[in-house]
Coordinates of C-alpha atoms and ligand atoms in Angstrom, one line a residue:
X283 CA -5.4 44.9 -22.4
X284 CA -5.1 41.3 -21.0
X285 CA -6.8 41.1 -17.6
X286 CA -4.7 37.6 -16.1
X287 CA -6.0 36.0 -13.1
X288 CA -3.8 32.9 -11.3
X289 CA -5.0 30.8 -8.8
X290 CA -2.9 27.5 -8.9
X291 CA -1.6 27.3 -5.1
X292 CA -2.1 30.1 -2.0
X293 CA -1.2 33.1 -4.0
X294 CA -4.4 34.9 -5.4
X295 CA -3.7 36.7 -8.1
X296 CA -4.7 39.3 -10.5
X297 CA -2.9 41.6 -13.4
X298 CA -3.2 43.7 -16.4
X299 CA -0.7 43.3 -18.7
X300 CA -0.4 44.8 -22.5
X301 CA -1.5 43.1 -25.5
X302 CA 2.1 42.0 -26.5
X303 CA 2.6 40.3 -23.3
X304 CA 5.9 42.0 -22.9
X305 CA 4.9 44.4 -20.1
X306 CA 2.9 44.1 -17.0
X307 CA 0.6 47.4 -15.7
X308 CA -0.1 46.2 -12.6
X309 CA 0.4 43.0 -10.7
X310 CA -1.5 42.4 -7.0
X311 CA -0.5 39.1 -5.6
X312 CA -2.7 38.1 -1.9
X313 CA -0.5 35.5 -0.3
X314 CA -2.9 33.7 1.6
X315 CA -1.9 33.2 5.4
X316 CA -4.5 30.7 6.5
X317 CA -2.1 28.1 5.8
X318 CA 0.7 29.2 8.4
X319 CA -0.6 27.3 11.7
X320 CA -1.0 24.1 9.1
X321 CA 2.7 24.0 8.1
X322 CA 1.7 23.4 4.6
X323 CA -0.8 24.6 2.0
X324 CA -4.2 23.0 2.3
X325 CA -6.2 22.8 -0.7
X326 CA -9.7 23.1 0.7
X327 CA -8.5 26.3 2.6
X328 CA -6.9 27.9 -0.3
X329 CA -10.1 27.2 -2.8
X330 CA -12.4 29.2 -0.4
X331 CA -9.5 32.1 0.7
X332 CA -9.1 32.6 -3.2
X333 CA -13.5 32.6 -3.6
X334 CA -13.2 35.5 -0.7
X335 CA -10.6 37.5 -2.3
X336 CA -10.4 36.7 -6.0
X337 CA -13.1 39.8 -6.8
X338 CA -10.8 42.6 -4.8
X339 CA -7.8 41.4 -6.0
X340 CA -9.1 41.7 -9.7
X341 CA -10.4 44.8 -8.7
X342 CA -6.8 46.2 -7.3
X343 CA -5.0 45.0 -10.5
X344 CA -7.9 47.3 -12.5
X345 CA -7.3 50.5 -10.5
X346 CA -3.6 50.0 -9.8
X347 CA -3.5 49.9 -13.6
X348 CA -5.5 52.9 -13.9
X349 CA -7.9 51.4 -16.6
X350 CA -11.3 49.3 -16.1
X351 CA -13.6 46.3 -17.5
X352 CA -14.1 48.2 -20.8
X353 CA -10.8 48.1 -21.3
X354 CA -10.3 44.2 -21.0
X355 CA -9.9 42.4 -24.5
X356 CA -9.3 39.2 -23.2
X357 CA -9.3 37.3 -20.0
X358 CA -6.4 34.9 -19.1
X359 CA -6.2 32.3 -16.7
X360 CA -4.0 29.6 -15.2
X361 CA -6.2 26.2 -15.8
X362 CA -3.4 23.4 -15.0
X363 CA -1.1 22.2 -12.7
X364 CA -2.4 23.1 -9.4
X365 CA -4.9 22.3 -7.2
X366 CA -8.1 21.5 -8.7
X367 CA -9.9 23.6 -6.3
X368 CA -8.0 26.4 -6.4
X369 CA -7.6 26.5 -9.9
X370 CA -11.6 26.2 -10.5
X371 CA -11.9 29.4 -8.4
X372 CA -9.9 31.2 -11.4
X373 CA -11.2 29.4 -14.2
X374 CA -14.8 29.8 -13.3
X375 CA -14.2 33.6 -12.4
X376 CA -12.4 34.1 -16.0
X377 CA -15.0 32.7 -17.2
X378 CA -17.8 34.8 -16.0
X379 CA -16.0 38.0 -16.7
X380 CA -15.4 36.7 -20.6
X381 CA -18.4 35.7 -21.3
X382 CA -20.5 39.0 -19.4
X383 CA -18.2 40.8 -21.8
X384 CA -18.6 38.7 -25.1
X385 CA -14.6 38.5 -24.9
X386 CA -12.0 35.8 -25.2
X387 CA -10.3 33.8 -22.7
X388 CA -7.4 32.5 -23.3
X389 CA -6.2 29.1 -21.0
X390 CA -2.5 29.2 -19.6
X391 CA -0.3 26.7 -18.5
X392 CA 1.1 27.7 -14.9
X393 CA 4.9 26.2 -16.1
X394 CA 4.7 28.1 -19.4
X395 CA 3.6 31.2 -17.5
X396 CA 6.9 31.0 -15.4
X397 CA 8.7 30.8 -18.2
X398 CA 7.3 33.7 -20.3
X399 CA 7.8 36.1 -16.6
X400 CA 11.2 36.2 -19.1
X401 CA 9.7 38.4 -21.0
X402 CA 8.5 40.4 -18.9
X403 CA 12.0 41.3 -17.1
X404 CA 13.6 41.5 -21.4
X405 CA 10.7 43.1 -23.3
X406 CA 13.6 42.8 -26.4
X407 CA 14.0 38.4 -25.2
X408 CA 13.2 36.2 -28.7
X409 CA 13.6 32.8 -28.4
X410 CA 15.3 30.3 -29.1
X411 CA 16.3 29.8 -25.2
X412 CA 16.7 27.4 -22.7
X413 CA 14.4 27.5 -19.6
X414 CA 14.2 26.0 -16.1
X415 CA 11.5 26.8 -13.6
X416 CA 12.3 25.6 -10.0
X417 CA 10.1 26.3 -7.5
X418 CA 8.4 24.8 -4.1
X419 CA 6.0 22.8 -6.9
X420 CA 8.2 22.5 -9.5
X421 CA 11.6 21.8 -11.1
X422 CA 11.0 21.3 -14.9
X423 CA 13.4 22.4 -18.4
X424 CA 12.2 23.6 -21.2
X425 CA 12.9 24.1 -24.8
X426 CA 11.7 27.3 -26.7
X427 CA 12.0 27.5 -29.8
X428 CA 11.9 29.9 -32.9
X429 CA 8.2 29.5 -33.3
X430 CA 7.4 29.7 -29.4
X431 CA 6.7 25.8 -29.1
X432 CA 7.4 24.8 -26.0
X433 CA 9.4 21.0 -25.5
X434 CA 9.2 19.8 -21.8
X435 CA 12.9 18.2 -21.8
X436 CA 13.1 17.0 -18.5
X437 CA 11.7 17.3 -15.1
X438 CA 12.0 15.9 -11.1
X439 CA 11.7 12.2 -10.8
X440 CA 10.6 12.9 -6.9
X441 CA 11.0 16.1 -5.6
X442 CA 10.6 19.8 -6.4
X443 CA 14.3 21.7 -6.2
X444 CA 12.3 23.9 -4.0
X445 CA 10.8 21.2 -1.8
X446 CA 14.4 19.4 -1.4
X447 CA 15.6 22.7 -0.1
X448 CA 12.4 22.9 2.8
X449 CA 12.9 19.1 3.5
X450 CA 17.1 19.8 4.2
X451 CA 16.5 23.0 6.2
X452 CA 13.5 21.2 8.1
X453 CA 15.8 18.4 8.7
X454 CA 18.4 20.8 10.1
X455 CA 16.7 22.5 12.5
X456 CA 16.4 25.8 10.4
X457 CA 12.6 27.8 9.3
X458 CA 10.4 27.9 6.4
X459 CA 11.1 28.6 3.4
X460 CA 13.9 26.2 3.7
X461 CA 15.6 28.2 0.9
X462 CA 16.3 31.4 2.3
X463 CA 16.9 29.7 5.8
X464 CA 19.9 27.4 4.5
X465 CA 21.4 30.2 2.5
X466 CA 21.4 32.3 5.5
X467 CA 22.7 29.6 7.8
X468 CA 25.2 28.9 4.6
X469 CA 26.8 32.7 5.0
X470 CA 28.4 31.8 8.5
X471 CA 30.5 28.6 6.4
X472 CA 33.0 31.3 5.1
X473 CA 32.7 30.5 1.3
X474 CA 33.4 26.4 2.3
X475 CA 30.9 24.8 0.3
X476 CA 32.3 21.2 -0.5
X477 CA 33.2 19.9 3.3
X478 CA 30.3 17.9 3.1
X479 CA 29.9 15.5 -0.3
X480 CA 26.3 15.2 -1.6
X481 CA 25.6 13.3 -4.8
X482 CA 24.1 14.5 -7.7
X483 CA 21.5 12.3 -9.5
X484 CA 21.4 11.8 -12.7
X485 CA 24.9 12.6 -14.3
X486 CA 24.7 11.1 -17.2
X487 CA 25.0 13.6 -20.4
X488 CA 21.8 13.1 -22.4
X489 CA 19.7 12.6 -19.1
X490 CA 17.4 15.8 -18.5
X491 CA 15.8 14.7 -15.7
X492 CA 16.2 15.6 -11.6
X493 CA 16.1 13.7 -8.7
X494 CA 16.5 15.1 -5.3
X495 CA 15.8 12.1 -3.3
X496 CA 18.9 10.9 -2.9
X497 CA 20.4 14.0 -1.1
X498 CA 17.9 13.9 1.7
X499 CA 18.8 10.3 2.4
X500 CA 22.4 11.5 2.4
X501 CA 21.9 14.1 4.9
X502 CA 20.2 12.1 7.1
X503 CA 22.9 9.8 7.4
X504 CA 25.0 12.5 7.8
X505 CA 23.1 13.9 10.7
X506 CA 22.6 10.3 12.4
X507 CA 26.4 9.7 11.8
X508 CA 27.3 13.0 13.2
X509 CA 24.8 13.3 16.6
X510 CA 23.6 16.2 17.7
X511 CA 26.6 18.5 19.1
X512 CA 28.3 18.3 16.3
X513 CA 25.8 19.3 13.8
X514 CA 25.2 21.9 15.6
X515 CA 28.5 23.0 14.6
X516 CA 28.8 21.9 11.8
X517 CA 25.5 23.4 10.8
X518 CA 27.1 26.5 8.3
X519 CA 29.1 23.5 6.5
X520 CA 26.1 21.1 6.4
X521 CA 23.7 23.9 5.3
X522 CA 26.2 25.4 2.2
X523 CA 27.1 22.1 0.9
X524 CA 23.3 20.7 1.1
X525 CA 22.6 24.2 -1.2
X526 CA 25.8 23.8 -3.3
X527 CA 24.6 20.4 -4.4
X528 CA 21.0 21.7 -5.1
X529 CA 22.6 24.7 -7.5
X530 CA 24.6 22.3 -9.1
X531 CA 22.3 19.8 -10.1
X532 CA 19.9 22.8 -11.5
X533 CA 22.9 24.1 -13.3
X534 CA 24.5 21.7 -14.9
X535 CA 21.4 20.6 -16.2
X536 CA 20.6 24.1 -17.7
X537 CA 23.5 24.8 -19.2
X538 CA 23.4 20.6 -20.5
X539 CA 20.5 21.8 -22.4
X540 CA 21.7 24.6 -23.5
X541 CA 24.3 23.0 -25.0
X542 CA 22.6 20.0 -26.7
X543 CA 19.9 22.4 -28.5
X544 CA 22.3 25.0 -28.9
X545 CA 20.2 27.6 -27.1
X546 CA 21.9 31.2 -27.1
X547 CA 20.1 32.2 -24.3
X548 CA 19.1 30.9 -20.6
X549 CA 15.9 31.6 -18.4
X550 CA 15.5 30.4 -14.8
X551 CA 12.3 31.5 -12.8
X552 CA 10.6 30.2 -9.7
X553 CA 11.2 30.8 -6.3
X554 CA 14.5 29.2 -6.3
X555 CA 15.5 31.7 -8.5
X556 CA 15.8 34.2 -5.4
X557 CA 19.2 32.0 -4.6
X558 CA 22.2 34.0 -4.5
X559 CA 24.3 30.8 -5.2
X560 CA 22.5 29.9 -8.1
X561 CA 22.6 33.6 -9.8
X562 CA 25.7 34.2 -8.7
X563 CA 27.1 31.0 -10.5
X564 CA 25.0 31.0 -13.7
X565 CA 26.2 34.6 -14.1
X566 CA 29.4 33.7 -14.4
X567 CA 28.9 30.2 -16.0
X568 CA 27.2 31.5 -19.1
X569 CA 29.3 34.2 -19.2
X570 CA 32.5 32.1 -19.8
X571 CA 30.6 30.1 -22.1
X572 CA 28.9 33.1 -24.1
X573 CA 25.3 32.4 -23.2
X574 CA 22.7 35.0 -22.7
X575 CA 21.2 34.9 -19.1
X576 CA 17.7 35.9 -18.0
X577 CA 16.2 35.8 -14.2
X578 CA 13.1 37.7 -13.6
X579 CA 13.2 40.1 -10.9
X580 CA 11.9 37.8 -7.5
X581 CA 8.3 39.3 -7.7
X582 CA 7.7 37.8 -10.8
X583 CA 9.8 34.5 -10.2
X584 CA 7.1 33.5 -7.5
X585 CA 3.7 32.8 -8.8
X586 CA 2.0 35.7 -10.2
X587 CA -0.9 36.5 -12.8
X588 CA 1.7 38.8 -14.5
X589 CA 3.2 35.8 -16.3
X590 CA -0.2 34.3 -16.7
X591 CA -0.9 37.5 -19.3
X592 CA 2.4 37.3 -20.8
X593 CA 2.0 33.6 -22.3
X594 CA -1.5 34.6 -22.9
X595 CA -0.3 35.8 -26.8
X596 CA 1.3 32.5 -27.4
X597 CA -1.0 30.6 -26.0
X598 CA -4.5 29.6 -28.5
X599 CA -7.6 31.7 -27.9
X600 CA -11.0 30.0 -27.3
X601 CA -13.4 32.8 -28.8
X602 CA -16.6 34.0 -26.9
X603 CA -18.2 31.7 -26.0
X604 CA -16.8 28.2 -26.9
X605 CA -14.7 28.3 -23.3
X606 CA -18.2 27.3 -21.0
X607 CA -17.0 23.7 -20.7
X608 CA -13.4 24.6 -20.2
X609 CA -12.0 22.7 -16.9
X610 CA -9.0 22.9 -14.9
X611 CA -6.9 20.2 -14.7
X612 CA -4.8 19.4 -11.5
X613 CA -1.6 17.8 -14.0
Ligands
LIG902 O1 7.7 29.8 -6.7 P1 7.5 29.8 -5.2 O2 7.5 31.1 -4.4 O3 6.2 29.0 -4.8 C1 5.8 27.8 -5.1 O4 6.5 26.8 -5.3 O5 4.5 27.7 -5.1 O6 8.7 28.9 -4.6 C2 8.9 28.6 -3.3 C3 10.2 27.9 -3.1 C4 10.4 27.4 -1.7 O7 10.7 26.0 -1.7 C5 11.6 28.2 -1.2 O8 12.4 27.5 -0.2 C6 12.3 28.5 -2.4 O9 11.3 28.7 -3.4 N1 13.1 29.7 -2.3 C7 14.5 29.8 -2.3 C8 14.8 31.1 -2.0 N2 13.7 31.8 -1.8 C9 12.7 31.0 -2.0 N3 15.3 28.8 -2.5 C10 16.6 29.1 -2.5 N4 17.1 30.4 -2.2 C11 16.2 31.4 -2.0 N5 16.7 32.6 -1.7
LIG903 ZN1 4.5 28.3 -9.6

């Protein structure tokens, strides 16, 4: 069994997941709450919540997975992006439980681990596929291919797809997650998702790249130009087409890349996979165009360790015990 510990952000996490990587036997995720009365995640905060909790949370993934230590044959762990602090918490954790046990520990890139949640939700998935991941963090496309190499082709020039969404809804008045909050203020515009014209960056066909920068500035003007009566009832319109832009940038990128590396199959994961918009479209987009779709179930869109132990067996293997000088990395 792989015993997968993540640690990247506020989520402290622990799973067991099969050798193969294709299914998960447990998966605890602690969502640290220190951070609420901050309005935002901060880092020294999360590296000591994740030192407090790290030990019972690997000890939950264990006994929800009915197995134990003995059974471990290899220790995975998130090493980069994150924060450094956070991330050290896991890393120097993994380590100790690898080396007490003469096992090895394999290092995981937190991206690559969303993307391989995908094969966890289709146990039967084989690349070659497309993949975005667009979270609170992170809005990056990948190629797989064949052989399981992973090609970065594009990612945000500015911000996360995720962030873009909690600056809009922040900027209109509505809670966080800014996601859920605009699509819910979005159900009340009655389908109407084009009254209000944001652009979307980057149009140009070879360009893989986001940029979400340039639709806050637009709603702001929008807001100024409007005053505050009239956003307020224009809120549903303002909210639908701020998400509508959002999806569409995501998707027509996806389905770009699809195209240009003639990938039979799409995975999105990340919290901004949870939209309903963006599901509901890519459905039926890749259906018309005959493209596979995947999108994890949202448990193991949101960070997780679960995906951490399913790249584990594409990932190399440092052998016990050439991993004591391993670091984290926060890029
Ligand atoms: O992957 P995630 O849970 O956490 C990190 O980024 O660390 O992603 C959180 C992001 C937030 O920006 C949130 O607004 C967005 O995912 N999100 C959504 C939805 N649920 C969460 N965005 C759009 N629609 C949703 N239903
Ligand atoms: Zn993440």
């Amino acid at each position: 069994m792989i015993l997968a510990i993540e640690t990247s952000c506020d989520d402290t996490c622990a799973a067991v997941v099969e050798p193969d990587g294709r299914r998960a036997l447990s998966n605890v995720v602690h969502t640290q709450t220190e951070h609420e009365r901050y309005g935002g995640v901060v880092p020294e905060v999360a590296s000591r919540a994740h030192l407090e909790r790290l030990d019972g949370v690997i000890e939950k993934a264990l006994a929800d997975a009915d197995t134990d230590l003995a059974d471990v044959t290899r220790v995975a762990v998130t090493v980069r992006p994150g924060l450094i602090g956070a991330l050290l918490v896991g890393v120097a954790t993994a380590k100790g439980l690898a080396y007490a046990r003469g096992l090895p520990l394999v290092p995981v890139n937190h991206l690559e681990g969303h993307v391989a949640a995908a094969y966890l939700a289709d146990p039967t998935l084989e690349p070659p596929f497309a993949a975005l991941i667009a979270s609170g963090g992170h809005t990056a496309l990948y190629f797989v291919d064949a052989d399981h190499e992973m090609r970065l082709l594009g990612e945000t020039l500015d911000d996360a797809a995720g962030e873009a969404l909690d600056k809009g809804a922040r900027m209109l008045g509505l809670g966080f997650p800014g996601g859920p909050a605009l699509e819910k203020a979005a159900s009340f515009a009655g389908g109407d998702l084009t009254r209000y014209d944001f652009p979307v960056a980057l149009k140009e066909r070879d360009n893989l790249d986001f940029s979400f920068s340039g639709l806050k500035t637009s709603l702001l003007y929008k807001l100024k130009a409007l005053g505050e009566e009239r956003v307020r009832e224009e809120l549903p319109y303002l909210a639908a087409s701020y998400e509508a832009a959002v999806v569409e940038a995501l998707l027509r990128k996806l389905l770009r890349a699809a195209d240009l590396y003639e990938a039979p199959t799409v995975v999105v994961a990340g919290g901004v996979a949870a939209n309903t918009l963006l599901r509901r479209t890519l459905e039926e987009e890749s259906a018309k165009l005959g493209v596979g779709l995947v999108v994890p179930p949202p448990e193991l869109c949101t960070d997780n360790a679960a995906m951490i132990g399913a790249a584990a067996p594409r990932s190399p293997t440092l052998a016990y015990p050439t991993y004591l000088d391993l670091n984290a990395r926060s890029i």
